[in-house]
Amino acid sequence: MITATVTDADVGFEFVLDEGDVAFVDADWLPALGRASVRALTVGLAETGDDRHPIEVARAKLAAAASSVVAYVLEQNKESDVASIHVPGRGAFATEVRSRLGVGETPSIGPSATPLVWVETSGDAAALHTALAGVADLGTVVLAAPARQPTIEIDLYRDIHHRGLCLHAVDLTVSEAASDAPAIPDPVPVASGQTVPMHWWYYLSA
Amino acid sequence: MTQLINKAKQRLPEAQVTVATRMGLSGVMAREVQREVLWWAYPRVLAARSRTARLWRGLGIGWTSAGYAALLPVEVPRAGRGMVTAIIDYSVVSPGTERARYLRLPNASFGLGMPGYSASGRVLEIGPGVTSIAVGDQVALAGASHATVASVPERHAYRLPRCLSLEQAALIRLGVISAHGVSCAAAEPGQSVCVIGAGLIGALAQRIALAQGLDARTMIARTRVNATVGEVGGVDRFLAIDESSDVVDRVEADIVIDATGDPSSVGLAIAAVRTGGRVVVLGSPRGATGAFALGEVQAKRLEIVGAHIEGLTVETERTGVDAERGLGEAFLRSVSEGSVPAGDLLGDPLDPEECAAFYRALANHSAPSRAYFDWTAIDSERRIGSGRMLRLPSLRAAGMDFQRRPLRPRKEFDDIIAGLDLDRPFREASGMLRIGLLGCGDIAGNNAAAAVIAPNTTLTACFDPVRRLAQDIAGRFDIDAARSADELFYRDDIDAVMIAVPHHLHAELAIGALASGKHVIVEKPLAHTLADALAIRDEAVRTGGVASVCFPYRYTPKVQIARRLADLGVLGTPSGAHLRVLTDQPPAYWVGGYSGRSPSTWRASREKAGGGVLIMNSTHYLDLLRYVAGMEFDEVWALADTLDAPVDVEDAITVSFRATNGAIGSMVGCSAIRGAINEELRIWGRDGHVAIEPDPRVYTLRSIVGLHTARWQTFGGGGALRGGANVRATYLSRFATAVDRGMSPDVSIDDAVAVQAFVEAAYRSSEEQCGIRPGELLKEVHA
């Protein structure tokens, strides 16, 4: 159980982990403000072995998932400019996806145009609604983070059917081997009860 | 600025209604005026856009305000540049969409209230620049509403391939929608496709997918009702959810196409698709999906794809290729070649005149799931003609309100009236019935006059214990004044005795007459109690005499027409009735009746009269409920009291009743209403409404020759129902003819007993404060 408290300036964590485990939390998995339980990428002893640092394992996992997202997006978007792909988010995963796609944090297609593809990296229901509203007609919203809630309220007609949208859940569990060298910077280490400045992602260990 | 315009758009409809209301129109009329203005403006705006100044006029289906539908005059612009005008033969109902729009469900645009978007017909004219279509071509028309005439852009008009019927061609738009759904599936040949929903779109999507080489042989539906649709389409695995929902998990289709339009069925689709598969949301979901299984979508790594036909427009704009046209042409070709069978999907032809009934049934899920309007059923004069651009919109809203501006029926209705031969009420008269009049009070003059007027009755003698009354009648009609009732019973020159005396004397005298071998006519009611009424009936049965109660209102022209209308089906199954009898009996009435000729207090006595306003003034109308609508009273609840006059009969009563067919009705009667108004009698059913009093009006959703559908219209003569001499004469003549021919009279003794049972049930209900069933009362009293 990991709880995060987010303010305008920093974030604090409270958590209890199994012995030998460490956890990683992406900045996009945090609540926008306030206190909430958050999901995390957990790395256990069995995955690190004797010679790998947990950060390397976590980085590889994130990179593999990013690679999977990028592969899907490029496959589906062969005939369009990558500039029409929008990957919002301040976290390490969104950054990695943008890096692999070669796009910036804001779409470069101009203020009047809407992106054809929107990669949603938070798993937050409100963020998904924003994505559905923000993507162009006949566009695609890529679900690139596990949903925080198993169900959400959605207006299928307005949000998907009438506008011909595609909601695609990519496989985020691909093996590390599928990934190439990640460009993800190091996470900020944090202990339970500690507050740290905002960062891309966080390394939680006892 | 945009905000201001939007605000104005929101407020305009309400403002229009407000203005119309201030013009003196009722609410329903105001809404009709609003619709008329919009429908007037719309074709003129289209005409201006098409740079044409001419219009066609025809008929089309309109949703006049929330929940109502009607066949109405429509206008469409004549073919401008790039446009094709066609006269429509058939238009197919898209049940899901039209139901949602008709009911104004969430996510369903009501628009101008012009339903329909898929039709076929013949080209009337083409505008400049049209190259693929010629005048006279048979065409499928995407986007044409349910109307006799439509103008559409050339790209929405498809010349029919050989061997394709116009009926099947009318599926064009539904075919395009379904084909678009299949294309959104982006399936590879051989991939398995499961379609959810066995309606029109679901069936077409499944058949198109199969024709495209996909393994589309699984269909899921709520019930097995449409399993045959699946069979015809080549489905070999038809799963009905109401039998077992578990099987859905085992479908594991590569692609699931949800064609239901039910927001909750996407959950089924997610369950039925394999991991990594694709769900196409083809049917337009109406309303929010409260619990969209996002977690499961992710767990199964699914693609959820929306497939609305608007997407084709976006695609066309982006690619420059008319994707919709391509799908339409391919669909028509597939149907004509037989690779997409569609003949069984058309369903039943509908008479456009009955659109109002159809949409009500559609809303209630009681309409056929597949149907099309057959516009060839409309006569050519009403189907198409030249419109007038300079015509002003009609602000009359005629026929919308019961009380104001009813329409007159069409002239064909005169034939129905003529068939009743109302001008010759004695046309079937036979025999010659010699009548003795027993009782020479208020109503005796009318009865005597009627017997003289009827060609097959004659008046022989009369009797009243008040000698001067008998002599008065005898003198006026040149007949004998008998010295006793017995004299009437035993005279050889009298065949029937007509009894018009205080109610408590009816049974004794009627039984006496019957026992003497006479036939009997009793002035209503049959008796003052049900027991006495049954005693008269039993005596009639024992003696073989013909007995009847004088209910002459049946022969009033408007009642005869109302009965004919009911027989023609304007009401459908009767579902209710209302009767109101509000009078102001002056104090003198209780001691001398209406005329004062015969002072008596029997009317004020419960023991002698049997009751007040119900038994005295309302039985004619109770008989009409039975006569016109065939209502048999099953249960009666009543409240009765004496609130005004110093009498012991009720002067106020309300009765609620249920008929044996389930219809529910009410009656309110009061004989102490200051400034009394009048009677009201109306009967309604699932498909229509007939008002007999105070003014005859009819409203029906059924297509009846000469009647407008879904509009109030007049019929028959006005004026209150009164037992004047002519209808009494008709009654007596019909009675005499029945006696002559050995038939039951129009008003049988059982009819009279049924009314009496209602009356007694109402009085007992009021006393015992519970519901009373007249049928059980009859058994109880008879025992």
Short mmCIF file of C-alpha atoms in Angstrom, two decimals, chain B residues 183-581:
data_model
loop_
_atom_site.label_atom_id
_atom_site.label_comp_id
_atom_site.label_asym_id
_atom_site.label_seq_id
_atom_site.Cartn_x
_atom_site.Cartn_y
_atom_site.Cartn_z
CA SER B 183 -15.07 -1.83 -42.58
CA CYS B 184 -14.26 -0.38 -39.15
CA ALA B 185 -13.61 -3.94 -38.01
CA ALA B 186 -10.61 -3.91 -40.37
CA ALA B 187 -10.71 -7.69 -40.34
CA GLU B 188 -8.51 -10.05 -42.28
CA PRO B 189 -10.21 -12.74 -44.40
CA GLY B 190 -11.09 -15.73 -42.29
CA GLN B 191 -11.13 -13.86 -38.99
CA SER B 192 -14.05 -14.68 -36.78
CA VAL B 193 -16.73 -12.04 -36.35
CA CYS B 194 -19.53 -12.09 -33.82
CA VAL B 195 -22.41 -9.68 -34.21
CA ILE B 196 -24.44 -8.62 -31.19
CA GLY B 197 -27.98 -7.68 -32.11
CA ALA B 198 -30.27 -9.38 -34.59
CA GLY B 199 -32.07 -6.24 -35.68
CA LEU B 200 -31.79 -4.70 -39.11
CA ILE B 201 -28.29 -3.26 -38.70
CA GLY B 202 -26.98 -6.34 -36.93
CA ALA B 203 -28.36 -8.68 -39.56
CA LEU B 204 -27.00 -6.59 -42.44
CA ALA B 205 -23.58 -6.27 -40.80
CA GLN B 206 -23.38 -10.03 -40.26
CA ARG B 207 -24.37 -10.77 -43.85
CA ILE B 208 -22.00 -8.19 -45.30
CA ALA B 209 -19.15 -9.56 -43.20
CA LEU B 210 -19.89 -13.09 -44.35
CA ALA B 211 -20.04 -11.94 -47.97
CA GLN B 212 -16.62 -10.35 -47.52
CA GLY B 213 -15.09 -13.68 -46.56
CA LEU B 214 -15.11 -13.24 -42.81
CA ASP B 215 -16.16 -16.05 -40.52
CA ALA B 216 -19.27 -14.20 -39.37
CA ARG B 217 -21.41 -17.07 -38.21
CA THR B 218 -21.98 -16.14 -34.58
CA MET B 219 -24.75 -13.85 -33.48
CA ILE B 220 -25.80 -12.82 -29.98
CA ALA B 221 -29.23 -11.42 -29.22
CA ARG B 222 -31.29 -10.72 -26.16
CA THR B 223 -33.86 -13.35 -27.12
CA ARG B 224 -34.36 -16.00 -29.76
CA VAL B 225 -37.14 -14.00 -31.44
CA ASN B 226 -34.99 -13.10 -34.43
CA ALA B 227 -33.16 -16.42 -34.68
CA THR B 228 -34.61 -16.95 -38.14
CA VAL B 229 -32.87 -13.79 -39.30
CA GLY B 230 -29.63 -15.38 -38.25
CA GLU B 231 -30.42 -18.63 -39.99
CA VAL B 232 -31.22 -16.91 -43.28
CA GLY B 233 -27.99 -14.96 -42.96
CA GLY B 234 -25.88 -18.08 -42.50
CA VAL B 235 -25.43 -17.88 -38.73
CA ASP B 236 -24.76 -21.28 -37.22
CA ARG B 237 -24.32 -20.15 -33.62
CA PHE B 238 -27.19 -18.00 -32.36
CA LEU B 239 -26.86 -17.21 -28.67
CA ALA B 240 -29.80 -15.83 -26.73
CA ILE B 241 -28.80 -13.99 -23.58
CA ASP B 242 -32.10 -14.65 -21.87
CA GLU B 243 -31.31 -18.36 -22.06
CA SER B 244 -27.73 -18.19 -20.83
CA SER B 245 -25.29 -15.33 -20.58
CA ASP B 246 -22.35 -17.59 -19.67
CA VAL B 247 -21.86 -18.73 -23.25
CA VAL B 248 -20.77 -15.25 -24.27
CA ASP B 249 -17.44 -15.68 -22.51
CA ARG B 250 -16.69 -18.68 -24.69
CA VAL B 251 -17.26 -16.91 -28.00
CA GLU B 252 -13.69 -15.54 -28.19
CA ALA B 253 -14.27 -13.87 -31.53
CA ASP B 254 -11.51 -11.93 -33.23
CA ILE B 255 -13.97 -9.11 -33.78
CA VAL B 256 -17.26 -8.30 -32.12
CA ILE B 257 -19.64 -5.86 -33.75
CA ASP B 258 -22.14 -4.41 -31.31
CA ALA B 259 -25.17 -3.38 -33.34
CA THR B 260 -27.66 -3.06 -30.51
CA GLY B 261 -27.50 0.62 -29.62
CA ASP B 262 -27.81 -0.45 -26.01
CA PRO B 263 -25.10 1.25 -23.91
CA SER B 264 -24.89 -1.73 -21.61
CA SER B 265 -24.26 -4.29 -24.35
CA VAL B 266 -20.69 -3.12 -24.85
CA GLY B 267 -20.00 -5.18 -21.74
CA LEU B 268 -21.20 -8.24 -23.62
CA ALA B 269 -19.01 -7.34 -26.53
CA ILE B 270 -15.97 -7.03 -24.28
CA ALA B 271 -16.75 -10.42 -22.79
CA ALA B 272 -17.27 -12.05 -26.18
CA VAL B 273 -14.11 -10.83 -27.90
CA ARG B 274 -10.78 -12.62 -27.56
CA THR B 275 -7.74 -11.08 -25.95
CA GLY B 276 -6.18 -8.65 -28.38
CA GLY B 277 -9.40 -8.47 -30.39
CA ARG B 278 -11.49 -5.57 -31.59
CA VAL B 279 -14.95 -4.35 -30.62
CA VAL B 280 -16.84 -2.19 -33.10
CA VAL B 281 -19.54 0.00 -31.57
CA LEU B 282 -21.89 0.15 -34.55
CA GLY B 283 -25.34 0.70 -33.02
CA SER B 284 -25.65 4.20 -31.59
CA PRO B 285 -25.63 3.82 -27.81
CA ARG B 286 -28.37 5.96 -26.27
CA GLY B 287 -27.25 7.15 -22.87
CA ALA B 288 -24.24 6.87 -20.67
CA THR B 289 -22.54 3.62 -19.95
CA GLY B 290 -22.32 3.70 -16.18
CA ALA B 291 -19.67 1.08 -15.76
CA PHE B 292 -17.52 0.85 -18.83
CA ALA B 293 -15.12 -2.00 -18.09
CA LEU B 294 -11.90 -0.14 -18.74
CA GLY B 295 -9.94 -2.58 -16.62
CA GLU B 296 -11.12 -5.49 -18.73
CA VAL B 297 -10.40 -3.58 -21.94
CA GLN B 298 -6.84 -3.22 -20.72
CA ALA B 299 -6.56 -6.72 -19.40
CA LYS B 300 -7.63 -8.09 -22.78
CA ARG B 301 -5.68 -5.40 -24.67
CA LEU B 302 -8.69 -4.57 -26.79
CA GLU B 303 -9.47 -2.01 -29.41
CA ILE B 304 -12.85 -0.31 -29.07
CA VAL B 305 -13.80 1.36 -32.35
CA GLY B 306 -16.73 3.71 -32.90
CA ALA B 307 -18.49 3.34 -36.24
CA HIS B 308 -20.93 6.14 -36.92
CA ILE B 309 -21.80 7.03 -40.47
CA GLU B 310 -20.66 10.62 -39.88
CA GLY B 311 -17.19 9.13 -39.84
CA LEU B 312 -17.50 8.53 -43.55
CA THR B 313 -17.99 12.24 -44.13
CA VAL B 314 -14.85 13.03 -42.14
CA GLU B 315 -12.97 10.35 -44.03
CA THR B 316 -14.18 11.74 -47.36
CA GLU B 317 -13.05 15.22 -46.40
CA ARG B 318 -9.61 13.91 -45.40
CA THR B 319 -8.99 11.59 -48.30
CA GLY B 320 -11.02 13.17 -51.08
CA VAL B 321 -12.47 9.75 -51.85
CA ASP B 322 -16.23 9.35 -51.40
CA ALA B 323 -16.13 6.38 -49.05
CA GLU B 324 -19.89 6.39 -48.50
CA ARG B 325 -20.65 6.19 -52.19
CA GLY B 326 -18.35 3.22 -52.56
CA LEU B 327 -20.00 1.36 -49.70
CA GLY B 328 -23.45 2.14 -51.09
CA GLU B 329 -22.69 0.87 -54.55
CA ALA B 330 -21.06 -2.27 -53.19
CA PHE B 331 -24.04 -2.91 -50.94
CA LEU B 332 -26.61 -2.62 -53.73
CA ARG B 333 -24.48 -4.84 -55.94
CA SER B 334 -24.17 -7.47 -53.21
CA VAL B 335 -27.90 -7.48 -52.60
CA SER B 336 -28.72 -7.69 -56.31
CA GLU B 337 -26.25 -10.54 -56.78
CA GLY B 338 -27.62 -12.36 -53.75
CA SER B 339 -24.40 -12.47 -51.76
CA VAL B 340 -26.13 -10.30 -49.16
CA PRO B 341 -29.68 -11.63 -48.88
CA ALA B 342 -32.01 -8.84 -47.78
CA GLY B 343 -35.51 -9.77 -48.84
CA ASP B 344 -36.40 -11.15 -45.41
CA LEU B 345 -35.15 -8.00 -43.68
CA LEU B 346 -37.73 -5.66 -45.11
CA GLY B 347 -40.51 -6.80 -42.82
CA ASP B 348 -44.06 -5.69 -43.26
CA PRO B 349 -45.25 -2.79 -45.41
CA LEU B 350 -46.79 0.00 -43.35
CA ASP B 351 -49.56 2.34 -44.38
CA PRO B 352 -48.07 5.82 -43.90
CA GLU B 353 -51.49 7.03 -42.76
CA GLU B 354 -50.99 4.86 -39.69
CA CYS B 355 -47.57 6.20 -38.81
CA ALA B 356 -48.79 7.58 -35.48
CA ALA B 357 -49.90 4.15 -34.34
CA PHE B 358 -46.68 2.62 -35.62
CA TYR B 359 -44.39 4.98 -33.73
CA ARG B 360 -46.33 4.46 -30.51
CA ALA B 361 -45.90 0.72 -30.97
CA LEU B 362 -42.23 1.21 -31.81
CA ALA B 363 -41.76 3.18 -28.61
CA ASN B 364 -43.39 0.39 -26.63
CA HIS B 365 -41.35 -2.34 -28.31
CA SER B 366 -44.58 -3.78 -29.68
CA ALA B 367 -43.95 -2.86 -33.31
CA PRO B 368 -42.38 -5.30 -35.75
CA SER B 369 -38.60 -4.99 -35.63
CA ARG B 370 -38.46 -4.65 -39.40
CA ALA B 371 -40.87 -2.55 -41.41
CA TYR B 372 -41.07 -0.10 -44.28
CA PHE B 373 -43.52 2.55 -45.37
CA ASP B 374 -45.27 1.81 -48.62
CA TRP B 375 -45.90 5.19 -50.22
CA THR B 376 -47.57 3.66 -53.24
CA ALA B 377 -50.61 3.23 -50.96
CA ILE B 378 -51.15 7.00 -51.11
CA ASP B 379 -53.25 8.18 -54.02
CA SER B 380 -51.26 10.02 -56.66
CA GLU B 381 -52.98 13.36 -56.20
CA ARG B 382 -51.87 13.60 -52.58
CA ARG B 383 -48.50 12.01 -53.26
CA ILE B 384 -46.98 14.65 -55.49
CA GLY B 385 -47.80 18.07 -56.82
CA SER B 386 -46.38 21.51 -57.36
CA GLY B 387 -45.69 23.54 -54.27
CA ARG B 388 -46.07 27.28 -54.04
CA MET B 389 -43.00 29.18 -53.01
CA LEU B 390 -45.05 32.22 -52.04
CA ARG B 391 -47.44 30.26 -49.85
CA LEU B 392 -47.62 31.57 -46.32
CA PRO B 393 -47.39 29.11 -43.46
CA SER B 394 -50.72 28.06 -42.02
CA LEU B 395 -51.10 29.23 -38.47
CA ARG B 396 -54.46 27.57 -37.91
CA ALA B 397 -53.22 24.31 -36.38
CA ALA B 398 -56.53 22.84 -37.43
CA GLY B 399 -57.44 19.49 -35.94
CA MET B 400 -54.89 19.67 -33.15
CA ASP B 401 -57.23 20.66 -30.36
CA PHE B 402 -60.48 18.90 -29.52
CA GLN B 403 -62.32 22.10 -28.83
CA ARG B 404 -60.90 24.44 -31.42
CA ARG B 405 -60.80 24.26 -35.19
CA PRO B 406 -61.56 20.62 -35.80
CA LEU B 407 -61.16 19.50 -39.38
CA ARG B 408 -63.99 18.26 -41.53
CA PRO B 409 -63.59 14.71 -42.77
CA ARG B 410 -62.69 14.26 -46.42
CA LYS B 411 -65.50 13.89 -48.88
CA GLU B 412 -65.01 10.10 -49.04
CA PHE B 413 -66.39 10.04 -45.51
CA ASP B 414 -69.77 10.99 -46.95
CA ASP B 415 -69.94 7.52 -48.49
CA ILE B 416 -69.64 5.98 -45.04
CA ILE B 417 -72.45 8.20 -43.77
CA ALA B 418 -74.53 7.45 -46.85
CA GLY B 419 -74.14 3.75 -46.19
CA LEU B 420 -75.91 4.19 -42.87
CA ASP B 421 -79.02 5.45 -44.67
CA LEU B 422 -79.75 7.82 -41.84
CA ASP B 423 -82.34 9.66 -43.89
CA ARG B 424 -84.48 6.54 -44.09
CA PRO B 425 -84.80 5.29 -40.52
CA PHE B 426 -87.87 3.21 -41.37
CA ARG B 427 -86.40 1.52 -44.44
CA GLU B 428 -86.67 -1.97 -42.98
CA ALA B 429 -89.99 -1.50 -41.23
CA SER B 430 -92.36 -4.44 -41.42
CA GLY B 431 -95.54 -5.58 -39.68
CA MET B 432 -97.92 -3.37 -37.76
CA LEU B 433 -97.62 -3.28 -33.99
CA ARG B 434 -100.64 -2.02 -32.10
CA ILE B 435 -99.55 -0.22 -28.96
CA GLY B 436 -101.35 0.59 -25.77
CA LEU B 437 -99.86 3.42 -23.72
CA LEU B 438 -99.67 2.78 -19.99
CA GLY B 439 -98.92 6.02 -18.18
CA CYS B 440 -99.76 9.42 -19.58
CA GLY B 441 -97.35 11.65 -17.73
CA ASP B 442 -94.51 13.81 -19.00
CA ILE B 443 -93.04 11.48 -21.58
CA ALA B 444 -96.35 10.09 -22.84
CA GLY B 445 -96.71 12.81 -25.44
CA ASN B 446 -93.38 11.90 -27.00
CA ASN B 447 -94.15 8.20 -26.90
CA ALA B 448 -97.58 8.64 -28.44
CA ALA B 449 -96.22 10.88 -31.17
CA ALA B 450 -93.49 8.34 -31.92
CA ALA B 451 -96.02 5.55 -32.27
CA VAL B 452 -97.94 7.67 -34.72
CA ILE B 453 -94.86 8.62 -36.75
CA ALA B 454 -93.47 5.09 -37.07
CA PRO B 455 -94.95 3.48 -40.18
CA ASN B 456 -95.37 0.07 -38.60
CA THR B 457 -96.88 1.00 -35.26
CA THR B 458 -100.25 2.36 -34.34
CA LEU B 459 -101.62 3.67 -31.11
CA THR B 460 -104.80 2.01 -29.88
CA ALA B 461 -105.50 3.15 -26.35
CA CYS B 462 -103.95 4.66 -23.28
CA PHE B 463 -104.42 4.51 -19.55
CA ASP B 464 -103.41 6.56 -16.55
CA PRO B 465 -104.92 6.47 -13.08
CA VAL B 466 -105.13 10.23 -13.34
CA ARG B 467 -108.05 10.32 -15.68
CA ARG B 468 -107.45 13.80 -17.05
CA LEU B 469 -103.96 12.83 -18.19
CA ALA B 470 -105.28 9.80 -20.07
CA GLN B 471 -108.05 11.87 -21.65
CA ASP B 472 -105.53 14.52 -22.66
CA ILE B 473 -103.41 12.00 -24.56
CA ALA B 474 -106.42 10.19 -25.95
CA GLY B 475 -107.82 13.46 -27.23
CA ARG B 476 -104.55 14.62 -28.78
CA PHE B 477 -103.97 11.32 -30.60
CA ASP B 478 -107.53 10.24 -31.24
CA ILE B 479 -107.37 7.01 -29.28
CA ASP B 480 -109.35 5.35 -26.50
CA ALA B 481 -108.77 6.25 -22.89
CA ALA B 482 -108.96 2.89 -21.17
CA ARG B 483 -110.42 2.58 -17.69
CA SER B 484 -107.73 0.31 -16.26
CA ALA B 485 -104.38 -1.17 -16.96
CA ASP B 486 -106.01 -4.56 -17.17
CA GLU B 487 -108.13 -3.29 -20.03
CA LEU B 488 -104.95 -2.63 -22.00
CA PHE B 489 -103.62 -6.07 -21.09
CA TYR B 490 -106.69 -7.92 -22.32
CA ARG B 491 -107.78 -5.95 -25.37
CA ASP B 492 -107.39 -7.89 -28.59
CA ASP B 493 -106.46 -4.79 -30.56
CA ILE B 494 -103.28 -4.23 -28.56
CA ASP B 495 -100.10 -6.20 -29.28
CA ALA B 496 -97.68 -4.34 -27.03
CA VAL B 497 -97.93 -2.19 -23.94
CA MET B 498 -95.61 0.77 -23.58
CA ILE B 499 -95.08 1.49 -19.91
CA ALA B 500 -94.11 4.98 -18.73
CA VAL B 501 -94.98 5.15 -15.06
CA PRO B 502 -93.08 5.70 -11.80
CA HIS B 503 -90.19 3.27 -11.69
CA HIS B 504 -91.43 1.17 -8.76
CA LEU B 505 -94.51 0.22 -10.77
CA HIS B 506 -92.61 -1.01 -13.84
CA ALA B 507 -92.20 -4.61 -12.77
CA GLU B 508 -95.75 -5.23 -11.65
CA LEU B 509 -97.22 -3.75 -14.81
CA ALA B 510 -94.69 -5.25 -17.20
CA ILE B 511 -95.13 -8.70 -15.73
CA GLY B 512 -98.89 -8.25 -15.93
CA ALA B 513 -98.70 -7.30 -19.57
CA LEU B 514 -96.36 -10.14 -20.44
CA ALA B 515 -98.50 -12.60 -18.56
CA SER B 516 -101.44 -11.40 -20.65
CA GLY B 517 -99.57 -12.21 -23.84
CA LYS B 518 -98.50 -8.71 -24.67
CA HIS B 519 -95.07 -7.53 -25.68
CA VAL B 520 -93.64 -4.85 -23.43
CA ILE B 521 -91.72 -1.64 -23.91
CA VAL B 522 -90.59 0.01 -20.71
CA GLU B 523 -89.55 3.64 -20.49
CA LYS B 524 -86.06 3.64 -18.99
CA PRO B 525 -84.94 2.35 -16.56
CA LEU B 526 -86.20 -1.20 -16.75
CA ALA B 527 -87.10 -1.09 -13.05
CA HIS B 528 -86.23 0.65 -9.79
CA THR B 529 -84.27 -2.36 -8.57
CA LEU B 530 -82.23 -5.11 -10.16
CA ALA B 531 -84.51 -7.72 -8.60
CA ASP B 532 -87.53 -6.22 -10.34
CA ALA B 533 -85.59 -5.96 -13.60
CA LEU B 534 -84.73 -9.63 -13.43
CA ALA B 535 -88.33 -10.49 -12.62
CA ILE B 536 -89.41 -8.76 -15.84
CA ARG B 537 -86.73 -10.58 -17.81
CA ASP B 538 -87.76 -13.93 -16.32
CA GLU B 539 -91.38 -13.31 -17.18
CA ALA B 540 -90.47 -12.40 -20.74
CA VAL B 541 -88.49 -15.61 -21.05
CA ARG B 542 -91.37 -17.62 -19.54
CA THR B 543 -94.05 -16.12 -21.75
CA GLY B 544 -92.02 -15.68 -24.91
CA GLY B 545 -93.05 -12.04 -25.01
CA VAL B 546 -90.66 -9.51 -26.41
CA ALA B 547 -89.50 -6.99 -23.81
CA SER B 548 -87.30 -3.99 -24.25
CA VAL B 549 -86.36 -0.68 -22.66
CA CYS B 550 -86.76 2.54 -24.58
CA PHE B 551 -83.17 3.65 -25.21
CA PRO B 552 -83.85 5.73 -28.32
CA TYR B 553 -80.57 7.72 -28.20
CA ARG B 554 -79.04 4.82 -30.07
CA TYR B 555 -80.78 6.04 -33.19
CA THR B 556 -79.46 9.59 -33.06
CA PRO B 557 -77.39 10.12 -36.22
CA LYS B 558 -74.24 10.95 -34.31
CA VAL B 559 -74.55 7.80 -32.23
CA GLN B 560 -75.16 5.72 -35.34
CA ILE B 561 -72.06 7.26 -36.92
CA ALA B 562 -70.05 6.78 -33.74
CA ARG B 563 -71.02 3.12 -33.68
CA ARG B 564 -70.00 2.81 -37.33
CA LEU B 565 -66.68 4.50 -36.59
CA ALA B 566 -66.06 2.07 -33.75
CA ASP B 567 -66.91 -0.82 -36.07
CA LEU B 568 -64.44 0.57 -38.62
CA GLY B 569 -61.73 0.42 -35.97
CA VAL B 570 -61.11 4.06 -35.17
CA LEU B 571 -60.80 3.22 -31.49
CA GLY B 572 -58.76 0.05 -31.68
CA THR B 573 -59.26 -1.86 -28.47
CA PRO B 574 -61.47 0.32 -26.23
CA SER B 575 -59.52 1.40 -23.20
CA GLY B 576 -61.64 4.01 -21.49
CA ALA B 577 -64.72 6.18 -21.38
CA HIS B 578 -66.03 9.19 -19.60
CA LEU B 579 -69.61 10.21 -18.99
CA ARG B 580 -70.69 13.46 -17.42
CA VAL B 581 -74.28 14.37 -16.68
#
